[in-house]
XYZ file of C-alpha atoms in Angstrom:
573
model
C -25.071 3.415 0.699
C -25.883 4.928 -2.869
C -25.996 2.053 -4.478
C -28.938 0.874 -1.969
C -30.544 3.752 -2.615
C -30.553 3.747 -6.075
C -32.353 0.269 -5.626
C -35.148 1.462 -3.878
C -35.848 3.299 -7.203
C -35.421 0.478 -9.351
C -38.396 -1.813 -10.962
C -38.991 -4.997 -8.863
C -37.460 -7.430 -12.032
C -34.296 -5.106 -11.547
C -34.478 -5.180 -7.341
C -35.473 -8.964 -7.450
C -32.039 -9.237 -9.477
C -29.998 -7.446 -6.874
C -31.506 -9.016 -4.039
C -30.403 -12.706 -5.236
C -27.554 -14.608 -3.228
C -25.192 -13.921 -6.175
C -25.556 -9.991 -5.924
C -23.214 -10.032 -3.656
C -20.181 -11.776 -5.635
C -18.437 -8.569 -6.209
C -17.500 -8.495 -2.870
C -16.509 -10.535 0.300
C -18.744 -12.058 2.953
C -19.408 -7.954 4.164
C -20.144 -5.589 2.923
C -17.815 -2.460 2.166
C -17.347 1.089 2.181
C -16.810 3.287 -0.461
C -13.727 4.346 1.311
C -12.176 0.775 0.530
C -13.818 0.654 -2.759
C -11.687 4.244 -3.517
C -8.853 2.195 -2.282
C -8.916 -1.123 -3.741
C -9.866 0.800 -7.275
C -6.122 1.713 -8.495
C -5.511 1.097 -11.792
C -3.135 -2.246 -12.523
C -0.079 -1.301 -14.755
C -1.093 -5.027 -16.477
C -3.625 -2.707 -18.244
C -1.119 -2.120 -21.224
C 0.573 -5.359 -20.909
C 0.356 -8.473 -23.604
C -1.455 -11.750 -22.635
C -2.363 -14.949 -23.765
C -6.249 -15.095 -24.365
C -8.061 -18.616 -25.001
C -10.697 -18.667 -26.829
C -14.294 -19.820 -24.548
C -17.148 -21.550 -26.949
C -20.080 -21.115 -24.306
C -19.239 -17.316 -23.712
C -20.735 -14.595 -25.912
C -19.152 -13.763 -29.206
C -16.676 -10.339 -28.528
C -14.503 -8.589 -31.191
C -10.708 -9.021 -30.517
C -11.253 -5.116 -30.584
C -14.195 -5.438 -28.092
C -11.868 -7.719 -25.906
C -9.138 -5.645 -25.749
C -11.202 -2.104 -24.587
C -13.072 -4.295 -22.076
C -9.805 -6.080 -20.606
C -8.262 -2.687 -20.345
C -11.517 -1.435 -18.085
C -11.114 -4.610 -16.165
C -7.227 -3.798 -14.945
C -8.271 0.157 -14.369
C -11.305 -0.607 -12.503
C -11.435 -4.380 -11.133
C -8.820 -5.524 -11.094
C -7.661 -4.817 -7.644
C -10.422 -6.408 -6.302
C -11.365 -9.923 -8.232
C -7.714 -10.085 -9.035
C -5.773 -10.353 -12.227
C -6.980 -14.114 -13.175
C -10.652 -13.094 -11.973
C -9.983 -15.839 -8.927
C -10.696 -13.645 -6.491
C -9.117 -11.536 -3.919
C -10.535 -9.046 -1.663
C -13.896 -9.609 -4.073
C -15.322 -12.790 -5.256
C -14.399 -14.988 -8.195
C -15.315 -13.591 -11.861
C -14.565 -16.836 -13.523
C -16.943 -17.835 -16.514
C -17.902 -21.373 -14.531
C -19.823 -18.698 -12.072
C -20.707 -16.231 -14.645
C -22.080 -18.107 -18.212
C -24.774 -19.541 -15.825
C -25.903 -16.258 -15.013
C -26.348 -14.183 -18.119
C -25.920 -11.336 -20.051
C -28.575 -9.726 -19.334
C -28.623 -10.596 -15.557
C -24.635 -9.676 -15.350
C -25.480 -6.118 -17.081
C -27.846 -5.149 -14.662
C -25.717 -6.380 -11.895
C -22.736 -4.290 -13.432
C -24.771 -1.263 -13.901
C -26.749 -0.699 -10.448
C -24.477 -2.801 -8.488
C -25.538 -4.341 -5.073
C -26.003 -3.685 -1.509
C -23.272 -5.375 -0.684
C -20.689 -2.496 -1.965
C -20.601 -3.465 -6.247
C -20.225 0.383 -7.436
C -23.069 1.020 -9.487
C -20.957 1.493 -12.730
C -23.763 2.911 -14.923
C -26.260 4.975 -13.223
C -22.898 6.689 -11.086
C -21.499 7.480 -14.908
C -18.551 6.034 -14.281
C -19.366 3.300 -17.498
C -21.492 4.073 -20.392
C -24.083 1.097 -21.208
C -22.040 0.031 -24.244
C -19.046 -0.088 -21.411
C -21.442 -2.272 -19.184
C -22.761 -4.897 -21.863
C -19.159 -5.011 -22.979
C -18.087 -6.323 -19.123
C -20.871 -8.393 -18.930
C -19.937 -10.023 -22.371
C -16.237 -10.141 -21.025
C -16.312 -11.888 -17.753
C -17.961 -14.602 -19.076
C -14.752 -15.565 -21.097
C -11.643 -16.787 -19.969
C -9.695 -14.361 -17.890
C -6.584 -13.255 -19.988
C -3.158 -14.808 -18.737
C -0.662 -12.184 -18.483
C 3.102 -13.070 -19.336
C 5.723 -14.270 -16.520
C 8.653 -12.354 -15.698
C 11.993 -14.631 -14.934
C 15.034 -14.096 -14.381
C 15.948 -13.403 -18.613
C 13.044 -10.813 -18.562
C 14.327 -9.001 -15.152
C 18.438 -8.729 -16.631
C 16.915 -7.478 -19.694
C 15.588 -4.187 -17.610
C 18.442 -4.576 -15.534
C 20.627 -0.953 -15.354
C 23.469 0.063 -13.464
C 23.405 3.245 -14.012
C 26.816 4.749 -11.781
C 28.411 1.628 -10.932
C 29.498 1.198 -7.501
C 33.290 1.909 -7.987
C 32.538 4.863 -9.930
C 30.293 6.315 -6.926
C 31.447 8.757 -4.452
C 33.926 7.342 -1.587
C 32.392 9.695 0.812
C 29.492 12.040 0.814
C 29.767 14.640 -1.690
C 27.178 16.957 -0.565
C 26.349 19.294 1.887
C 22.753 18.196 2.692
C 21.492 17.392 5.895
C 20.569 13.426 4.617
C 19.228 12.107 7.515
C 16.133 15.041 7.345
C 15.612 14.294 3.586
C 12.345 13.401 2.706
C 11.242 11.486 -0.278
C 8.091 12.480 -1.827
C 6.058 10.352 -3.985
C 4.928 11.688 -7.053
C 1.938 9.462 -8.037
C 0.911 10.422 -11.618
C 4.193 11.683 -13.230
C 6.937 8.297 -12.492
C 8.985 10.515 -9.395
C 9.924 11.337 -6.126
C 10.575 14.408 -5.196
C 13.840 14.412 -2.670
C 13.068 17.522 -0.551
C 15.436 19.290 2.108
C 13.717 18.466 5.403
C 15.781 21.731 6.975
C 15.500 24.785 4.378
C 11.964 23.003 2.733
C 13.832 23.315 -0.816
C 13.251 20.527 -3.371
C 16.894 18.616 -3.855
C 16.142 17.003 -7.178
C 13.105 15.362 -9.270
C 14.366 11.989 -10.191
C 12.377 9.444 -12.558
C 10.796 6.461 -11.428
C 8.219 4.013 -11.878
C 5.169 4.683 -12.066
C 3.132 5.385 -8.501
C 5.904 5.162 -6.391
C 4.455 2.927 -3.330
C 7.218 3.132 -0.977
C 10.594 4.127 -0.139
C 13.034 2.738 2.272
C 16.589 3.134 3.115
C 19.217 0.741 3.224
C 20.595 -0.082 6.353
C 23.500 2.360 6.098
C 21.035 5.307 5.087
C 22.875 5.880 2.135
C 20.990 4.825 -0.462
C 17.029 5.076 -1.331
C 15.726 2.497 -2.385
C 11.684 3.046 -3.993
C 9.358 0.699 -5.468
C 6.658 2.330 -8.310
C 3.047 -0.348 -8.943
C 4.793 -0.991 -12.383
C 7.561 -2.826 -10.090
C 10.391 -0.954 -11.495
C 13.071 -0.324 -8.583
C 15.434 2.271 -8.869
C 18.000 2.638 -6.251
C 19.280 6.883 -5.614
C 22.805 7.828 -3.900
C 22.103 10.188 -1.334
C 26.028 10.969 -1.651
C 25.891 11.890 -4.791
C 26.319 15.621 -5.327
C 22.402 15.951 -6.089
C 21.033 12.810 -5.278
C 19.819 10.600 -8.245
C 19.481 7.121 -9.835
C 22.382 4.968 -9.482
C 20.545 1.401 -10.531
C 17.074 0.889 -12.011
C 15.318 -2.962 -12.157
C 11.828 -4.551 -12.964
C 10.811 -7.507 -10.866
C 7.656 -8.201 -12.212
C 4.909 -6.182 -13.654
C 2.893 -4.996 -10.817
C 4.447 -4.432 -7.545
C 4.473 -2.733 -3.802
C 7.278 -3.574 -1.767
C 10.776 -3.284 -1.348
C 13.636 -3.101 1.851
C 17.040 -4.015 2.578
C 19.061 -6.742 4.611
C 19.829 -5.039 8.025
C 21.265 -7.599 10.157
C 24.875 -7.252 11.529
C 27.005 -8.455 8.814
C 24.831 -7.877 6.040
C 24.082 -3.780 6.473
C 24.149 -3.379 2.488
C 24.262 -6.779 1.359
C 20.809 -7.640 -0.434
C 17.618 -5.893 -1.273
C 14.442 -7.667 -1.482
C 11.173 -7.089 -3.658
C 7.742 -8.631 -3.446
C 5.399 -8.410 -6.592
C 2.158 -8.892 -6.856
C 2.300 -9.607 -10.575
C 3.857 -12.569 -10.868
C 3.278 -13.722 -7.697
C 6.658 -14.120 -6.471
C 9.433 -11.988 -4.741
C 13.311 -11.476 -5.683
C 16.141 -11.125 -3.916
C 18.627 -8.737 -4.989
C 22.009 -7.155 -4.663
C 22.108 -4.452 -2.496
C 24.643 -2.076 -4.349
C 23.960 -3.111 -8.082
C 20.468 -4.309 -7.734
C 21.160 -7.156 -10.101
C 18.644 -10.187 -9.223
C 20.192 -13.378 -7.632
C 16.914 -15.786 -6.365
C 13.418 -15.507 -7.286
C 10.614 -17.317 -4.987
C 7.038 -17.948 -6.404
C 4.572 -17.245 -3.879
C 1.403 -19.761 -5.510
C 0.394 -21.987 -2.619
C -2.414 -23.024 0.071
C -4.285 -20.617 1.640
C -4.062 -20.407 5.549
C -7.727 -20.907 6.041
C -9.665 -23.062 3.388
C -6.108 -25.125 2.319
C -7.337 -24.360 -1.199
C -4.946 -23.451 -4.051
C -4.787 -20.123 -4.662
C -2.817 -18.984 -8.236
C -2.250 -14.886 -7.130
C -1.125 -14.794 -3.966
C 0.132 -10.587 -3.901
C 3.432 -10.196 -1.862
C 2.468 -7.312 0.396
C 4.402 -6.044 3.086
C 8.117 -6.643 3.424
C 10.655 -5.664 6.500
C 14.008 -6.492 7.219
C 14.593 -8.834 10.458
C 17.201 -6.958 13.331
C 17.162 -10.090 15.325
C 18.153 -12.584 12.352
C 19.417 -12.378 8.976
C 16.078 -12.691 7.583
C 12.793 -10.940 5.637
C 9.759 -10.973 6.960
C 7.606 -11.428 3.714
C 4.138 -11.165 4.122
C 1.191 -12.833 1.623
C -1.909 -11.640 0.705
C -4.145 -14.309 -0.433
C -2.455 -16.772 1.448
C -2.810 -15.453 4.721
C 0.783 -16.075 5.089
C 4.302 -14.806 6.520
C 7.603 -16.000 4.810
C 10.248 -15.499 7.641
C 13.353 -15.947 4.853
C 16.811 -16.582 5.640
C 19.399 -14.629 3.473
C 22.431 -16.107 5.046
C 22.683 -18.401 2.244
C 20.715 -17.773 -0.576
C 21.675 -21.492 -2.439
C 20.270 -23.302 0.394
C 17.381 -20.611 0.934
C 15.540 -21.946 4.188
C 11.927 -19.907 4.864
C 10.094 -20.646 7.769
C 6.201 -20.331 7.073
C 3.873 -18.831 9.408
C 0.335 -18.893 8.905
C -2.237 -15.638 10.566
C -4.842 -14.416 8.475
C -6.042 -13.322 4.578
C -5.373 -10.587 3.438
C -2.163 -9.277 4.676
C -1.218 -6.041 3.911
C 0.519 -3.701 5.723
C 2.443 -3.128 9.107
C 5.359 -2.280 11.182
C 7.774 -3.051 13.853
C 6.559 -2.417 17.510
C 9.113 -0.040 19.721
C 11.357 -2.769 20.574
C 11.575 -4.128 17.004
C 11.203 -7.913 17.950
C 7.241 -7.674 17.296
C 5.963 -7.044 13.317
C 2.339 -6.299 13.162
C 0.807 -6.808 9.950
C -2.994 -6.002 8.918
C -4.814 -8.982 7.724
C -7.443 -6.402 6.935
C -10.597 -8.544 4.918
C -10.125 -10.690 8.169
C -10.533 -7.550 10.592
C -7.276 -8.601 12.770
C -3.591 -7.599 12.773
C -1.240 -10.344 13.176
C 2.125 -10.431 15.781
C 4.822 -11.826 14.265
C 7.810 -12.538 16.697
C 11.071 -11.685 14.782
C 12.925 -13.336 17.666
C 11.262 -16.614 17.865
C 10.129 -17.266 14.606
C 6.501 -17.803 15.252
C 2.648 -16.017 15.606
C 2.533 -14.396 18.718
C -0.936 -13.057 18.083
C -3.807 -12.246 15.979
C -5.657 -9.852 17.635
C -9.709 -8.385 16.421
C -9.592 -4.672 15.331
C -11.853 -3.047 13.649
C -13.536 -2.810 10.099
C -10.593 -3.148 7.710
C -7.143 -1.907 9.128
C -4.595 -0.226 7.236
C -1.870 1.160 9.750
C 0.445 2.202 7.042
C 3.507 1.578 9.506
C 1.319 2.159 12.307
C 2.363 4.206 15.272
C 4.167 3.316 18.693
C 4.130 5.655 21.745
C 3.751 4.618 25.745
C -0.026 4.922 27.085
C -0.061 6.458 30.274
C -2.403 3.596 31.684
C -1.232 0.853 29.495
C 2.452 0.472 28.686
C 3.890 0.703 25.231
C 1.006 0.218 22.391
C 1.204 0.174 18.668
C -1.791 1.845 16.688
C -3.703 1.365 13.788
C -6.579 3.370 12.295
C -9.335 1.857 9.591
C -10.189 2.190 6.100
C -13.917 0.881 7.405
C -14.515 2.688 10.381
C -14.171 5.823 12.375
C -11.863 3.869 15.226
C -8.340 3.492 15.737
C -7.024 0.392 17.736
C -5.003 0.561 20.641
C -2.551 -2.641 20.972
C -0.341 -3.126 23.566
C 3.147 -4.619 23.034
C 4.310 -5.943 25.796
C 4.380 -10.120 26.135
C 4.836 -9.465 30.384
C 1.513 -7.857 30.709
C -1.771 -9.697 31.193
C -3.126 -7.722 27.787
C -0.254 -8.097 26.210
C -1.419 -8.205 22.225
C -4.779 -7.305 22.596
C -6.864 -4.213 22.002
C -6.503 -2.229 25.084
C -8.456 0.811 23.952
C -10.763 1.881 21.023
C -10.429 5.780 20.090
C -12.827 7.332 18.422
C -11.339 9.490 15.291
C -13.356 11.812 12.378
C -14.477 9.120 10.528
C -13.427 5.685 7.989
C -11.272 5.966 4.899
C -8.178 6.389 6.800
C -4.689 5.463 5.422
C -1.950 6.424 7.777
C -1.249 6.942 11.867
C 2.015 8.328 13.236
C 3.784 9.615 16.255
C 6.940 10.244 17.332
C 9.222 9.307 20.278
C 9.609 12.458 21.120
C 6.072 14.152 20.545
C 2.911 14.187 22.340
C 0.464 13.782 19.282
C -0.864 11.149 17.426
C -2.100 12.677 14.047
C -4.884 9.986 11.777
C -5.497 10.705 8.524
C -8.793 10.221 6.535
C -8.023 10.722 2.791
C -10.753 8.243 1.236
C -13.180 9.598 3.776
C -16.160 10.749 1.190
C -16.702 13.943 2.898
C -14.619 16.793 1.739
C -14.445 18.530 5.444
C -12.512 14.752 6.764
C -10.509 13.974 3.866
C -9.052 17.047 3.851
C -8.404 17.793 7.505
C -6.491 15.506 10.243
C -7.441 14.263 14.196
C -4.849 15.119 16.484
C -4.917 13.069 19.499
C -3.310 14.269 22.659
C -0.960 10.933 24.206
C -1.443 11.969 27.655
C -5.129 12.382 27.531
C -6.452 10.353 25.145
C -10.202 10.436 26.714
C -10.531 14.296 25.974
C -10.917 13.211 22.072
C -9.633 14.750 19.444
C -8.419 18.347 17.834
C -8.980 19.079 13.825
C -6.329 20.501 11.859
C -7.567 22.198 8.385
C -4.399 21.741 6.386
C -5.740 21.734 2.921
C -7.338 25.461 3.963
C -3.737 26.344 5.318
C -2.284 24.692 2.144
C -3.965 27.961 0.243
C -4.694 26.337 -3.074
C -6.960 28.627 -5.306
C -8.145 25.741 -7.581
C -11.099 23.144 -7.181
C -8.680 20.024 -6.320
C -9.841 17.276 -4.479
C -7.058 18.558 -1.630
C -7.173 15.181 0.126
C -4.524 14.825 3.219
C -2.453 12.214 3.251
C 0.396 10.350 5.494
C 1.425 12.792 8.454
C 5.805 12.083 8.505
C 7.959 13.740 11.178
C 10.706 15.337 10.507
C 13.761 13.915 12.254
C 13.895 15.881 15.053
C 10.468 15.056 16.034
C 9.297 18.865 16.354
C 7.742 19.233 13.101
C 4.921 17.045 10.774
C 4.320 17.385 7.226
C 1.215 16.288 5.267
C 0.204 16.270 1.643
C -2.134 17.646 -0.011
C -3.405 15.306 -2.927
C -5.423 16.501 -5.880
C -5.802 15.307 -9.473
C -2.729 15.498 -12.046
C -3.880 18.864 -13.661
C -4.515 20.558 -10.216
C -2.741 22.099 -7.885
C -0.869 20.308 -5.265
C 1.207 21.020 -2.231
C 2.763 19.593 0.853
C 1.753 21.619 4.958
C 4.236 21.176 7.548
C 2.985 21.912 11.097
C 4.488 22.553 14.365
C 3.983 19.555 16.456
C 4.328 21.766 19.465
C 1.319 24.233 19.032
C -0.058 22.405 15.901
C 0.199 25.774 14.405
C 1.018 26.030 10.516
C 4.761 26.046 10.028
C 5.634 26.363 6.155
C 4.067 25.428 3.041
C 6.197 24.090 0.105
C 4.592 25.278 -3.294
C 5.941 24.093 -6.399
C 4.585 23.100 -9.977
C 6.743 20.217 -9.706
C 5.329 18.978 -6.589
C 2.280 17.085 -8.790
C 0.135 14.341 -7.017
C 1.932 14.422 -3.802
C 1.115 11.339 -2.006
C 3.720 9.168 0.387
C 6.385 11.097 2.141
C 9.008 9.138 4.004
C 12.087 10.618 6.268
C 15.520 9.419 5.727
C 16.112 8.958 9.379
C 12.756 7.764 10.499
C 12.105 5.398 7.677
C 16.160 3.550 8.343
C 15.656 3.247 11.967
C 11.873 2.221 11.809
C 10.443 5.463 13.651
C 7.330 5.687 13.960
């Protein structure tokens, strides 16, 4: 790890520092990898946002200048891992009854060498100057900022219906093929990019929030529902003539999630949001977008029954056995099951598994939700139909599945995949209650390496394809495993699609989220680099896992998430 061996170097009153119980507060009971430190490094959209600030007595005196430069570091650079109140998250508590006792002086060497148990070494990697580091140091020994709420008042007041619903097409107006859309995250610029799955032609830019996390369809597949981290909504017509924004919301101030009611009888009905700033998720219309309930998320943890004042709404799906959300809590270790029949008698059953949940998806039969409790190193099972845990089942070194990927072993029935952010393995689960392994790791593959974000198949393909975008090693993160489903013990093949993308600039051509088209036959990937480089998106031919097209464009900037129209309504993957 660099930041151990930049502490062999140091002098022993520096190493003796380092090597203290508290070096480690930066992060959980493990230590990480720089592939989740990449991840968990994001910058908060709270950076630029007003708060409260109390003035602290013990803590060291700080300009209201100083204060303000250092509390806009904290949100770009820590804030995604000792959370927004410095309680603690996926890191340890930053909270000035832990930090006054310790020091300046102690805290600024901490800051800038970091510790062996993954604290990035802010100063000697450059990343912070040493005025930046004895500014943090000053600030984390005061009290954290409290950013505003957001209610219902502050949600109508970004409320926009943009086309209102009887002013909207009455059939489809177009002559696109919808259901092979794909929508195309453009990180850095506030858009997604709706591209023509069949002739690979960009459909139409349209403006959104910023970082686009996700998009997901309604249960109709008419309209497109995507969620940017600033937690503004907006909600496109895919009947529309070209496609575009027909509603636009905030539900918060930082966000990830978003879906759609599904069950029969309510195809249409609601939309749901989660936030992670304020802690809380909203239920919505489903054709207007205008909010109807809000539910705070603050609670008990699943584990320590301690209060906890962030806990993040992470993953949310849409029920087809009930009409219900499945609403899954970070810090809480927790999973809402939420009834939408009646939203003035709102009934949610709880269902405790494991801190911190993330992300997941439906297993092939759609009863079973698999979530990644990934600080705990387990996915959990959550039974749709019965309303209860079915599992939680030991993976390895911090999961992220992304949706995951479903596809029938030849040895051991139907499985559902997930690949690591902390390791080089991806975790075979099998799905099916009858047999005797039924939700447990059945097999361990072996892939190029940790720092990976996304698995997928297809029903109708032979290939599972893991990506490894946060892998630190230029050759993995910008190249993809191919795994051959029916012989999964001969390894795995290497695909080089940043090469094949045949970008001329420097970029840092990372490879990101394979997505099938909706026939199944092709896979496209893209290729991530910084704002003022050049981007582009491969699609390969699942068949020979030969280069198929690549889609050039100066619009296509910071590519990241791609999602299919059909795959993405009908949970494919």
């Amino acid at each position: 790890m660099k930041a151990l061996k930049r502490m062999i170097r140091l002098t022993p009153i520096v190493a003796l520092l380092l090597s203290a119980p508290w070096a480690a507060l930066a992060q959980d009971k493990k230590p990480i990898t720089e592939s989740e430190l990449k991840y968990q490094a994001g910058a908060s959209p709270l950076a630029g946002e007003k708060m409260y600030q109390a003035t602290n007595p013990k803590a060291p005196p700080m300009t209201q200048a100083e204060f303000d430069l250092a509390r806009k570091i904290y949100f770009e650079r820590c804030a995604g891992c000792h959370g927004v109140l410095r309680k603690g998250a996926t890191g340890k508590a930053l909270t000035p009854d832990l930090t006054q006792d310790k020091g300046t002086d102690y805290l600024k060497v901490f800051i800038a060498y970091g510790s062996p148990a993954g604290m990035p070494n802010w100063q000697t990697s450059g990343e912070m100057t040493e005025q930046e580091v004895d500014l943090m140091a000053r600030y984390i020994q005061h009290d954290a900022p409290m950013p505003p709420e957001f209610g219902m008042a502050e949600m109508k007041a970004t409320w926009k219906v943009i086309v209102p619903p009887a002013q909207r097409p009455k059939r489809k107006m177009n002559n696109y093929n919808i259901a092979n859309i794909f929508s195309t995250t453009l990180r850095d610029t506030g858009e997604v990019a709706l591209i023509d799955g069949d002739t690979k032609q960009i459909i139409n830019v349209v403006t959104t929030g910023y970082a686009v996390h996700i998009s997901r369809l309604s249960a109709s597949g008419r309209y497109l529902f995507v969620i940017g981290r600033d937690a503004k909504i907006n909600m496109i017509d895919l009947w529309m003539p070209k496609p575009d924004n027909v509603a636009e919301i905030r539900i918060g101030l930082e966000a990830r999630s978003v879906d759609t009611s599904k069950f029969k009888g309510y195809e249409d009905k609601l939309a749901i949001a989660g936030a992670y700033w304020p802690p809380q998720f909203v239920i919505m219309d489903g054709d207007t977008l205008e909010p109807r309930k809000i539910v705070s998320t603050r609670g008990m943890t699943v584990d320590t029954q301690e209060f906890h004042p962030e806990p993040r709404v992470a993953a949310i799906v849409a029920s087809h056995y009930k009409p219900e959300f499945v609403v899954n809590v970070k810090e809480t270790g927790k999973t809402l099951m939420v009834d939408y029949s009646n939203l003035n008698a709102l009934k949610i059953t709880e269902i405790g598994s494991a801190r911190y949940l993330h992300d997941g998806g439906w297993d092939a039969s759609k009863r079973y939700f698999l979530v990644a409790a990934n600080n705990s190193n387990k996915i959990a099972a959550i039974d749709a139909k019965e309303g209860k845990l079915q599992a939680l089942i030991d993976v390895g070194k911090i999961p992220h599945p992304g949706r995951g990927a479903n596809f029938k072993h030849p040895k051991f029935g139907p499985v559902w995949a997930t690949s690591h952010l902390g390791d080089e393995q991806i975790a075979l689960i099998s799905t099916d209650p009858k047999r005797k392994d039924g939700f447990k790791v059945v097999q361990m593959l072996k892939g190029q390496g940790g720092g990976s974000l996304f698995i997928k198949t297809h029903p109708k393909s032979q290939h599972l394809y893991v990506d490894t975008p946060l892998n630190p090693d230029p050759a993995i993160s910008q190249s993809v495993a191919v795994f051959d489903i029916r012989n999964l013990d001969k390894g795995f093949t290497v695909l080089p699609i940043a090469e094949w993308a045949g970008l001329k600039d420097d970029g840092a051509k990372r490879v990101v989220q394979p997505e099938y088209n909706k026939a199944g036959d092709e896979v496209w990937f893209a290729v991530w680099s910084a704002k003022n480089k050049e981007s582009a998106l491969v699609v390969v031919d699942d068949r020979t896992l030969k280069l198929k097209a690549v889609i050039r464009d100066p619009r296509l900037i910071t590519p990241t998430g791609h999602f299919n129209v059909h795959n993405t309504q009908h949970d494919v993957y």
